[in-house]
Phi, psi and omega in degrees: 000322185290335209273298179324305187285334173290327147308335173262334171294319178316327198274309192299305183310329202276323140289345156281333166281349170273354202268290191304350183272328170297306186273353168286325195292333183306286186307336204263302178310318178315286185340315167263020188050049167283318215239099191051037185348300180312006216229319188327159172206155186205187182279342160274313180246146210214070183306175191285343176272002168282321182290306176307304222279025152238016147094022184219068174306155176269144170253130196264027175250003161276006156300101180245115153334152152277334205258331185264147176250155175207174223239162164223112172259134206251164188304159176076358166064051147290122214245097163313098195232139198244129141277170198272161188311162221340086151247007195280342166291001182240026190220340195309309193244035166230148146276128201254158194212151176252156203232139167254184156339314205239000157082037185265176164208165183224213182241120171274163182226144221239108179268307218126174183273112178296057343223302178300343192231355175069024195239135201263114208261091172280173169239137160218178165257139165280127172322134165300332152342316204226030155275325206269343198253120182247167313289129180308113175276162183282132182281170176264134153270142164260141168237142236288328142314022173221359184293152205298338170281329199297150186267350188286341192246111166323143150341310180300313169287315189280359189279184173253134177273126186258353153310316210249019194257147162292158165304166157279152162292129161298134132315321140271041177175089181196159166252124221231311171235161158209181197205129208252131149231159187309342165281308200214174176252088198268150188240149176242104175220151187290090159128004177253324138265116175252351172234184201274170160061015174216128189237124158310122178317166200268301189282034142281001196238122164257145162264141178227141196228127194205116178254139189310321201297290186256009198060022166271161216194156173197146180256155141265124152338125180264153191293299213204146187209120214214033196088253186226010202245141172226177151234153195244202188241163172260146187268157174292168165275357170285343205241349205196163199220077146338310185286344183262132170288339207268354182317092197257083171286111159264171175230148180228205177206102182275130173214182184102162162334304156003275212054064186253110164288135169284150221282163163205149198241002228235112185250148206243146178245173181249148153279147193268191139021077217285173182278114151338156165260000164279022171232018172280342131014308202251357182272132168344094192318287169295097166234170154265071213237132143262166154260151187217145181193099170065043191238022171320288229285336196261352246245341163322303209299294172342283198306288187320295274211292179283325179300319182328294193260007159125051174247114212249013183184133164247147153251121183248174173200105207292097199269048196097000170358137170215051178230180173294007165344301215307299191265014152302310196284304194305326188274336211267336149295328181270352159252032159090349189283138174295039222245125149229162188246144163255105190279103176265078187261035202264117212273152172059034160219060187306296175319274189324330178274301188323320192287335156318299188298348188287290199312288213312331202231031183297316164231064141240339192206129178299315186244189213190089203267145168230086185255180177267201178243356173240057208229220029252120171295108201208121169268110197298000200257007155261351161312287201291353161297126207265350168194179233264161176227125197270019166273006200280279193304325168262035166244023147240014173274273195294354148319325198273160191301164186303330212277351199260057143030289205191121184267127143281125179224132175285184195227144144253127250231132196245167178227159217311342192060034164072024164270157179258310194241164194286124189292125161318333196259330194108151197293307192320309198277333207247282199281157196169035174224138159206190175287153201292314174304131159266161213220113179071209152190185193220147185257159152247116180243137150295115190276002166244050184236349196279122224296175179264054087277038185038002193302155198202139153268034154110320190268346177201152193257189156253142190249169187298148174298133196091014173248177175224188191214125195242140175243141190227108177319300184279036181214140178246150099307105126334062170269106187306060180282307163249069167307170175287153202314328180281354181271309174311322179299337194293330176263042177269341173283280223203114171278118159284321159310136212290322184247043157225144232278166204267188195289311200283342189263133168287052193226173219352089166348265190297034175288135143337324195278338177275141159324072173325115190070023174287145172255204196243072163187133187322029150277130209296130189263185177321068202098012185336266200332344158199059159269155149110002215259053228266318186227154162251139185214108185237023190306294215305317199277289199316289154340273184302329165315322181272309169304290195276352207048231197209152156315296162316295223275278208239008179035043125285353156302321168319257184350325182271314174282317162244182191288174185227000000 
């Protein structure tokens, strides 16, 4: 009996040491990523089943289908609403209405496409009725014969369910974009450095990779923290099956205790190909970029007037337009100017789009003028030129040395000049009073000189170590900065910059960006037609007078300036 039992303890020892031998062996292979590769972790990467089992869940409603629209509400109680990708032929010939909660509706608009994600963008307003009513939900799109009145539809069919409809996206706190370059992944998001020049440590920041499909998910360290701009790693093909096209990655960005990722809109491309360096060859000396918002009327002058003196590719970056862009750029294309538009309808984010234009176009164009549309670049050493040259802008590039960065040019700053109205002639021929001081300035950036955290205050960037920034004393800007009032007044709609405070907030008093004596409301103040009107300077107006000639003389200006 004793014998028996020390025999049966022997067997049990014996299977419990292959038992231990085993799981060592289990454990050693996992380590070397023999064994569930995915599961592996280093200082860069992180799976998403490493992130649970410490307690830092993916919330799986920041997974936004491809196939579902969903809603964002943006200031001013302004209501964003994104359809799934090319659904816009089926909205195309209706008038559209957003249906809310409470089964109020308001008139949808047609914004645009978004450009990373192909997904077709209404505009609405939220009602007053549901300013007072938490939680906002995502409205319904309608179409305005299917509205709760229309007789073709029961009560029934048309009310809004409110079981089955989402919260809206907050705006203050979402990843709005992002952009794939052959190294990294720059993220564009809202709400995590908010005020300038204080940033969130990088390493507090996960890059988050999210498929739509099955929810597998994997983190990264992130590169850089920056203004709205970060940069990530591109995730591996261990984590994602990249070769399937149909294949839907958003990326988000986890910050906090957490590493709770913030909501996002923002979908990953695989990268393509990097650019040879026999094909820099080819890049533009001069190009241009801006943000524009409800500026057709101006937008000739601009174009024309800078193609003149050596500006060889325009950029606009559409901050929502609701004026005639469309069939400005169609004439202004058909007569041969290089314009292409990025539709940015992201409110308040000037820096993040330049800095986008920075990253994009890095080997399309060597230098990078980042003006306003009421901006124009002028040398008094061009007055003596009897017509325009397009070597004009690049004989002030190219002399200066490689280690030279970035060019400064000051601004002089003009005021309505006794107008009421928008000038027949154009801003260059019509205003021609300003202040005596110049006031800021504006950049030419080498754009490969432009530090990789892309940081920028609208007038200048920060650059990579060993470059400098040259100010060049013998170039002005003309900035048409205080048109006549109705012109003026538009910005009063919408300030684009991020860190700077809009018209209506009573803060920082003494900014350069406010108006002297201006109040906070869009009211004309006393004598508007001729503040600001400290010297006459009609160099400019002589000039384009000479080059485009005038309405008056022989109406080649027309022709050059408006539409015809």
């Amino acid at each position: 009996m004793v014998k028996f039992k020390i025999k049966n303890i022997s067997i049990i020892l014996s299977i419990l040491s292959l038992f231990c031998f085993l799981f060592s062996y289990y454990i050693l292979l996992s380590s070397t990523g023999t064994i569930k590769p995915e599961i592996n972790q280093s200082r860069r990467h992180k799976s998403i089943r490493a992130v649970q089992e410490t307690h830092h869940p993916i919330d799986r409603h920041h997974i936004i289908a491809s196939h579902q629209p969903y809603a964002i509400l943006l200031p001013d109680w302004e209501v964003f609403i994104l359809l799934p990708p090319h659904a816009f032929s089926a909205y195309a010939h209706s008038k559209m209405m957003c249906q809310f909660q409470n089964n109020a509706t308001s008139a949808a608009f047609f914004s645009g496409i978004i450009p990373s994600s192909g997904r077709t963008s209404f505009r609405c307003i939220l009602p007053k009725s549901l300013h007072r009513i938490r939680p906002f939900l995502s409205p319904r799109l309608i179409s305005a014969d299917r509205s709760p009145d229309a007789s073709s539809n029961s009560l029934e069919e048309s009310q809004f369910d409110s079981n089955s409809a989402p919260e809206m996206i907050r705006w203050t706190r979402l990843v709005y974009d992002a952009v794939t370059t052959p190294q990294d992944v720059i993220i564009f998001a809202k709400g995590l450095n908010k005020r300038s020049g204080t940033n969130l440590p990088v390493s507090d920041v996960d890059c988050v990779y999210l498929s739509v499909a099955d929810g597998r998910a994997a983190t990264y360290a992130a590169i850089s923290s920056a203004q709205e701009v970060f940069r990530c790693p591109h995730p591996t093909s261990m984590d994602f099956n990249f070769s399937n096209n149909s294949s839907v990655v958003r990326i988000s960005l986890a910050v906090g205790t957490n590493k709770t990722p913030i909501p996002t809109l923002a979908t990953y491309s695989p990268p393509h190909e990097p650019v040879q360096n026999t094909q820099m060859t080819n890049q533009s000396v001069i190009c241009a970029c801006t943000m524009v918002f409800n500026v057709a009327k101006f937008l000739r002058e601009w174009v024309i007037y800078h193609a003149s003196i050596g500006v060889e590719k325009f950029f606009l970056y559409d901050n929502g337009s609701e004026d005639e862009l469309g069939p400005t750029l169609s004439q202004l294309l058909g007569e041969g100017y290089d314009v292409s538009t990025y539709y940015w309808p992201w409110p308040k984010t000037q820096e993040a789009g330049f800095s986008h234009c920075a990253a994009v176009n890095e080997q399309t164009c060597q230098w990078m003028a980042f003006i306003d549309v009421d901006e124009f670049v002028f040398s008094p050493a061009w007055a003596t030129s009897h017509q325009t040259n397009p070597s004009m802008l690049a004989s002030l590039v190219e002399p200066v040395e490689y280690k030279v960065g970035q060019i400064f040019i000051d601004c002089n700053e003009f005021g309505p000049s006794g107008h009421r109205t928008h000038p027949k002639n154009g801003v260059t021929q019509g205003y021609t009073c300003r202040r005596k001081s110049k006031e800021r300035h504006k950049s030419i950036v080498r754009l490969g000189a432009v530090d990789r955290s892309l940081v920028n205050s609208v007038h200048h960037f920060k650059l990579k170590e060993g470059f400098e920034t040259k100010r060049l004393p013998s170039v002005q800007i003309n900035h048409y900065k205080y048109q006549a009032w109705e012109e003026f007044r538009m910005k009063f709609r919408r300030r684009v910059s991020t860190y700077v405070v809009d018209w209506k907030d009573k803060l920082n008093l003494s900014s350069k960006d406010r108006a002297p004596g201006l109040g906070f409301e869009p009211v004309e103040p006393d004598d508007w037609a001729y503040k600001f009107c400290e010297a006459n300077d009609t160099l400019l107006r002589d000039v384009t007078r000479q080059w485009f000639g005038t309405e008056e003389s022989d109406r080649r200006f027309k022709l050059k300036w408006e539409r015809t």
